[in-house]
mmCIF file of C-alpha atoms in Angstrom:
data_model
loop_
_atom_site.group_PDB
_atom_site.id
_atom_site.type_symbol
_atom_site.label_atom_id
_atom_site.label_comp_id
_atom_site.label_asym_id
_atom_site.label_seq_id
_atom_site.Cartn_x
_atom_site.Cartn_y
_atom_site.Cartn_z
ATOM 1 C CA UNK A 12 -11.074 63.520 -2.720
ATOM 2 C CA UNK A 13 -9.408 64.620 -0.027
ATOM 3 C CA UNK A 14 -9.136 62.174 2.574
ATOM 4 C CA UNK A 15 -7.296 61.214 5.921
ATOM 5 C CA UNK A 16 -6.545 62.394 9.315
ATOM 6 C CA UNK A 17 -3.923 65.033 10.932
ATOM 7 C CA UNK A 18 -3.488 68.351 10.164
ATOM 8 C CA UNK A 19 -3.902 70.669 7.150
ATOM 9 C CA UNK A 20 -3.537 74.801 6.213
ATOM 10 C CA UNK A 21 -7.074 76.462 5.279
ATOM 11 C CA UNK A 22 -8.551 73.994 2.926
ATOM 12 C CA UNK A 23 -11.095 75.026 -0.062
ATOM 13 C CA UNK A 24 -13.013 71.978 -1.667
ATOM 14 C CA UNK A 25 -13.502 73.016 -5.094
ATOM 15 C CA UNK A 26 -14.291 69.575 -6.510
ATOM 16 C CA UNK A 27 -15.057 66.477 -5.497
ATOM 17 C CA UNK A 28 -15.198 65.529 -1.227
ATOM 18 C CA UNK A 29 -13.758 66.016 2.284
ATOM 19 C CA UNK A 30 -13.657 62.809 3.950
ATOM 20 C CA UNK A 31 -12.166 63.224 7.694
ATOM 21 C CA UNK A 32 -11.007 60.215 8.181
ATOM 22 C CA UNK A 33 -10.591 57.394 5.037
ATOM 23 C CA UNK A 34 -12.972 55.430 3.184
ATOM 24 C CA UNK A 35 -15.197 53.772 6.004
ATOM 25 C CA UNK A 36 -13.215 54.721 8.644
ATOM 26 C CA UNK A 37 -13.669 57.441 11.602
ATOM 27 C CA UNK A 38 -11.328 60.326 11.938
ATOM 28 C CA UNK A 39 -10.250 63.354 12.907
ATOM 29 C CA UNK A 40 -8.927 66.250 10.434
ATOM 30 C CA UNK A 41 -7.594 69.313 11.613
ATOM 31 C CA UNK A 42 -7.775 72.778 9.394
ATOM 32 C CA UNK A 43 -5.491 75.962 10.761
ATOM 33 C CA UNK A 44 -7.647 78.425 9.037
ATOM 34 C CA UNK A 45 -10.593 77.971 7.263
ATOM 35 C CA UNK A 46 -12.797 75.399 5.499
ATOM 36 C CA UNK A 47 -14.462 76.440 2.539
ATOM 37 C CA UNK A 48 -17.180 74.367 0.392
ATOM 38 C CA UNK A 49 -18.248 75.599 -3.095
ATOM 39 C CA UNK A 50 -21.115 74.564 -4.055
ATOM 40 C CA UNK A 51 -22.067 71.041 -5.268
ATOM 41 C CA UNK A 52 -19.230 69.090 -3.249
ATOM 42 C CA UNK A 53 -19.583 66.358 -0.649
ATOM 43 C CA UNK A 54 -18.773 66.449 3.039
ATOM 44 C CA UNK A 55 -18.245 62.878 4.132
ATOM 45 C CA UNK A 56 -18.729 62.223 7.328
ATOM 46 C CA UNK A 57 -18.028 58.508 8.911
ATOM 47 C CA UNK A 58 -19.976 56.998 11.766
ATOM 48 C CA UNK A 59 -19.900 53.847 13.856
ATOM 49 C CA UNK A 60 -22.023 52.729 17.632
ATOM 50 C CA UNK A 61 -19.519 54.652 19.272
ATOM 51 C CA UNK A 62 -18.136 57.893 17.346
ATOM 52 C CA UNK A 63 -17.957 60.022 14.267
ATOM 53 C CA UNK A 64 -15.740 61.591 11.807
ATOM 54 C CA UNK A 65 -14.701 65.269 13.155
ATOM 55 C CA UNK A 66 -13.169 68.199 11.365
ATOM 56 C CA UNK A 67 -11.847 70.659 13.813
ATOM 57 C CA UNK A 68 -11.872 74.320 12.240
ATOM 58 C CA UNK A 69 -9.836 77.060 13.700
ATOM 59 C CA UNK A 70 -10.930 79.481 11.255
ATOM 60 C CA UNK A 71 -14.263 79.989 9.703
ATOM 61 C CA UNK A 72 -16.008 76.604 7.990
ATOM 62 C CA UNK A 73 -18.540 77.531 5.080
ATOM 63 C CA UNK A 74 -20.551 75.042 3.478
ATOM 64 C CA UNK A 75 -21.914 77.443 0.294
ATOM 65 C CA UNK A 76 -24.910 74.461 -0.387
ATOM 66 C CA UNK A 77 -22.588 71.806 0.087
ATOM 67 C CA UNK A 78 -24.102 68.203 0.431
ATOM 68 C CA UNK A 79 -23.351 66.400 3.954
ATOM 69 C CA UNK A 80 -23.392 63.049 3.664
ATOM 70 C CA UNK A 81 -23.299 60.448 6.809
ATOM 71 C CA UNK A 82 -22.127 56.388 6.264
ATOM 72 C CA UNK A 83 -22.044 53.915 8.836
ATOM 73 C CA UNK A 84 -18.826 51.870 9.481
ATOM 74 C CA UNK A 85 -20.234 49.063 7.867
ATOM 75 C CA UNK A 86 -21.986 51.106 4.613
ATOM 76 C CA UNK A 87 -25.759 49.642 5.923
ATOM 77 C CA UNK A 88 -27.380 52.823 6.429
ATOM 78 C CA UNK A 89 -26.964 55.885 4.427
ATOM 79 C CA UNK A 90 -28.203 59.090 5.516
ATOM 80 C CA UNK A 91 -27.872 62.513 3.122
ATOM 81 C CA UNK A 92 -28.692 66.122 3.864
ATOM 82 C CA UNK A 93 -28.418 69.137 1.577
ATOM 83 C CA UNK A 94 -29.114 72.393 3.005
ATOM 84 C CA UNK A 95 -31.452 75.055 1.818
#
């Protein structure tokens, strides 16, 4: 897992998931370059009443079937989408 907030070079999620942020928590991560999901891996993105998780790209972001999955700040309500 990669996990936290800040800033990071081109990132390419080859296994396992991109949490922006930490466990439970909202955050914002920062990529200079691109984001690149193979297939099969988790985007995790946190939400609470007031905000979400964010990753800022400044490069291209490609998700290659990539599951996105939403938790509330308290882990009540899970949401999951996988694209087509």
């Amino acid at each position: 897992m990669l996990a936290g907030t800040g800033t990071a070079p081109g990132v390419l999620v080859s296994g396992g998931t991109l949490d922006a942020g930490s466990a439970e928590h909202v955050g914002t991560l920062n990529v200079r370059g691109n984001l690149v999901f193979t297939v099969r891996r988790t985007y995790l993105i946190n939400i609470n009443a007031v905000t979400a998780s964010q990753t800022n790209v400044t490069g291209t972001a490609t998700l290659n079937g990539a599951t996105v999955q939403v938790v509330d700040d308290k882990n009540i309500t899970k949401r999951q989408v996988t694209p087509c």
